[in-house]
Tab-separated table of C-alpha atoms in Angstrom:
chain	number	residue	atom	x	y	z
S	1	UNK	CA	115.588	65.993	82.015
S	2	UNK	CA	115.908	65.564	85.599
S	3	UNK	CA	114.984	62.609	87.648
S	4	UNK	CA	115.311	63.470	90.973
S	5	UNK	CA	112.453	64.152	92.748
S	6	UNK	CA	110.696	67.711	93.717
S	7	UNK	CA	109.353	69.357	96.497
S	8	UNK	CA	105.851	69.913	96.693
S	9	UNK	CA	105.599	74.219	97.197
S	10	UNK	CA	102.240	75.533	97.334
S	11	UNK	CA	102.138	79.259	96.004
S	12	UNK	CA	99.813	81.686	95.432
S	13	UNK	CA	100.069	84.810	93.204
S	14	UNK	CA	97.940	88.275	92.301
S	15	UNK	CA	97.511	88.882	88.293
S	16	UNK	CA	97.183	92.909	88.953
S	17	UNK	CA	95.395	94.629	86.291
S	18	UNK	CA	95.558	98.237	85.446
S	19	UNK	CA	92.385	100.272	84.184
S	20	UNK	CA	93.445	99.563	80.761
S	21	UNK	CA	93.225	95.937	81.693
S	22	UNK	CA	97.565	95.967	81.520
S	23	UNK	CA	98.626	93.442	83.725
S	24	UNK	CA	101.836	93.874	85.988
S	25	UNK	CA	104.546	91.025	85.636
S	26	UNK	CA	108.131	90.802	87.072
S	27	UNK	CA	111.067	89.391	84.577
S	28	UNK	CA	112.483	86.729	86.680
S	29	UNK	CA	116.118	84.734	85.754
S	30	UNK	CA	116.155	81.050	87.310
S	31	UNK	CA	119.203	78.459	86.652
S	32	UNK	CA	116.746	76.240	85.861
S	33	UNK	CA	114.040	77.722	83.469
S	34	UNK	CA	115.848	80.751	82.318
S	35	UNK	CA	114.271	84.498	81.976
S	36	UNK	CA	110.253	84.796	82.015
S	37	UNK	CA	107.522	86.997	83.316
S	38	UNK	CA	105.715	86.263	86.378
S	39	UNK	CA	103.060	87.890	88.515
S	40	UNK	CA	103.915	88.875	92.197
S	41	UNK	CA	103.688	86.103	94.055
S	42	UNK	CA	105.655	83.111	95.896
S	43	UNK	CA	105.296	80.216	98.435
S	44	UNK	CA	102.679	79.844	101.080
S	45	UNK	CA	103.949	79.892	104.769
S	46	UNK	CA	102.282	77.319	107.252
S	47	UNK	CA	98.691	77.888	108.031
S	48	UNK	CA	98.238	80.453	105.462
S	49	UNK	CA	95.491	80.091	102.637
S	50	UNK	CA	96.578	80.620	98.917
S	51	UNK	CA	94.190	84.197	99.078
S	52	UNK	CA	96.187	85.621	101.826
S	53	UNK	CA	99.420	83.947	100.987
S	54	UNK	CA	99.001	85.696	97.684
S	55	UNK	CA	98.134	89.344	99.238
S	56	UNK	CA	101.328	88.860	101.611
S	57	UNK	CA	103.523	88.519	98.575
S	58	UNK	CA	102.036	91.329	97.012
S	59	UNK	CA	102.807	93.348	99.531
S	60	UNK	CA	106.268	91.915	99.758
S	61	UNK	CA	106.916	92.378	96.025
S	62	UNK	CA	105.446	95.605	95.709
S	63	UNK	CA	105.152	97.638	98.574
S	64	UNK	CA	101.509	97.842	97.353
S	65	UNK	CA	98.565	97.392	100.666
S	66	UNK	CA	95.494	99.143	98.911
S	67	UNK	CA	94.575	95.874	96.819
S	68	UNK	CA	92.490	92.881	97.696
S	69	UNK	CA	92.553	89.686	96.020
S	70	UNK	CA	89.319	89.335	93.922
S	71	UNK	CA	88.491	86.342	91.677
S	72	UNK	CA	90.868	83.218	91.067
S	73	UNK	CA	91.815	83.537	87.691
S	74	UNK	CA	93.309	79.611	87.919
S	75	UNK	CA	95.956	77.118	89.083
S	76	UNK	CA	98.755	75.596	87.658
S	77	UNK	CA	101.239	73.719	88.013
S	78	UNK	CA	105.158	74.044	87.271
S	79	UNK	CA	108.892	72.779	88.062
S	80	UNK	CA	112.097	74.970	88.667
S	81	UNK	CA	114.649	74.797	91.147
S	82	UNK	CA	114.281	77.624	93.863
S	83	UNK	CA	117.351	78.222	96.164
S	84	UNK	CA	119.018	74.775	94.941
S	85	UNK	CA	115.621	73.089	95.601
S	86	UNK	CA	114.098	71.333	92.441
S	87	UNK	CA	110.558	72.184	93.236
S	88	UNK	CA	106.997	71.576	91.836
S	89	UNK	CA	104.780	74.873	92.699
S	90	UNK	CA	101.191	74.533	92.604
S	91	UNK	CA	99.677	78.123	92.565
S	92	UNK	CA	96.556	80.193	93.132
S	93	UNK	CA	96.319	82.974	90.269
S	94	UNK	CA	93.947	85.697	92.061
S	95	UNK	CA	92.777	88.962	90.031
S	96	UNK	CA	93.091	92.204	91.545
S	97	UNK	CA	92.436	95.795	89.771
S	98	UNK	CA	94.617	98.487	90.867
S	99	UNK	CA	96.252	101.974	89.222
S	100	UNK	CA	99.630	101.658	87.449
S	101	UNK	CA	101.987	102.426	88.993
S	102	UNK	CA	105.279	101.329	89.749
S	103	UNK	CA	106.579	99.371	93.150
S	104	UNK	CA	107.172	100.969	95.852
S	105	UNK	CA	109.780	100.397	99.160
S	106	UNK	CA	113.269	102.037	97.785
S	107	UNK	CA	116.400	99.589	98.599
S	108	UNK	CA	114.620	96.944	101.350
S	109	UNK	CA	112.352	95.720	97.582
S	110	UNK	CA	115.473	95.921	95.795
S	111	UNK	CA	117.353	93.889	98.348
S	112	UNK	CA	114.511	91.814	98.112
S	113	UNK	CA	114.053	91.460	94.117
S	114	UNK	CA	117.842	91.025	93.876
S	115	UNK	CA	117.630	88.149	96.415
S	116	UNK	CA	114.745	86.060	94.040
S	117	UNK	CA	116.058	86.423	90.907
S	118	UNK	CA	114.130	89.577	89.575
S	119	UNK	CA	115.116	91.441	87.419
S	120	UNK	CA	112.752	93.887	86.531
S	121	UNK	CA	108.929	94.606	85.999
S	122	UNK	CA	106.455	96.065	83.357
S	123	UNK	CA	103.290	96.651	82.574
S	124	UNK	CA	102.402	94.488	80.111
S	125	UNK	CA	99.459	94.945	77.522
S	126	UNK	CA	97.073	92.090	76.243
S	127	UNK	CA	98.941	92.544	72.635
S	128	UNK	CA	102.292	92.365	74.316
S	129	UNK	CA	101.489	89.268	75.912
S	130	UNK	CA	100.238	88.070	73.110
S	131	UNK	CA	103.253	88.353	71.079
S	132	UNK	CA	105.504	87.938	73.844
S	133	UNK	CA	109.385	86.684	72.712
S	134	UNK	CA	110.276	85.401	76.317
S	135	UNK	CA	108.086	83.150	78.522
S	136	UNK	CA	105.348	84.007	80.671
S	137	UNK	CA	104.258	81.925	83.113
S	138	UNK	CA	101.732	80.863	83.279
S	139	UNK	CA	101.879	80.139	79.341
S	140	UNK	CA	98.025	80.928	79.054
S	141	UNK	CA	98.182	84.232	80.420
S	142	UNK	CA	96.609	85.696	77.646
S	143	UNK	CA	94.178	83.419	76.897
S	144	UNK	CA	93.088	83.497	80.353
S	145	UNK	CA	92.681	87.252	80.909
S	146	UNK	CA	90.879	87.512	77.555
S	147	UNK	CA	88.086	85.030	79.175
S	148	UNK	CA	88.198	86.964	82.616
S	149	UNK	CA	87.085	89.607	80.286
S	150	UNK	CA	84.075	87.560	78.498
S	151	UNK	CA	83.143	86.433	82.039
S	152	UNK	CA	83.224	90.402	83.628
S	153	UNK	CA	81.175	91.571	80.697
């Protein structure tokens, strides 16, 4: 393990949920921490607040502009190393409901995903993430979304 110290990076990200309560995650590859699943998201520029941080980067990420963050789901804390940066992000995890679909913006996203280290995306279901073989961050993701339920109800 590491010594050297890390950069503070506040972050903010949108856990979009489908109408079958699927919830849309991009596989990510970092030096550091390997493959896992993430929701869209990143860093916060200056002056921006996590909510509108995390709307930016969805529609960054996505090419999606017809959602609005709703409730924060929760915040959490993790290291990796971003662009030969050891970093520790602190994020904002807002809900949003929206159709699945997949992202849109043809080569400028793919320039974009290729540039961050992603990979891919899916829909993922509760039982999915549930039984999920690679990480997902953050690691309570299921457990979390299962109580956004029992609150919503």
């Amino acid at each position: 393990m590491s010594l050297e110290p890390r950069t503070p990076r506040p972050a903010a990200r949108i856990a979009v949920l489908d109408p079958e309560g699927a919830v849309f995650l991009f596989r990510y590859d970092n030096d550091e921490v390997g493959i896992h699943w993430a929701m869209p998201g990143g860093g916060l520029e200056p002056g921006e607040s996590p909510r509108e941080g995390a709307l930016r980067e969805l529609r960054e990420e996505t090419g999606w502009t017809d959602l609005t963050p709703g409730p924060l789901l929760c915040t959490w804390e993790h290291d990796f190393t971003r662009m030969d940066i050891p970093v520790r992000q602190h994020e904002h995890i807002y809900v949003a409901y929206g159709p699945r679909r997949e992202p849109s913006g043809g080569d400028h996203l793919r320039a974009l995903h290729s540039e961050e280290g992603m990979l891919g995306w899916k829909w993922w279901t509760r039982k999915e993430l549930a039984d999920a073989a690679q990480s997902v961050w953050p690691p309570e993701l299921p457990w979390l979304l299962t109580e956004l339920d029992g609150r919503e109800a």
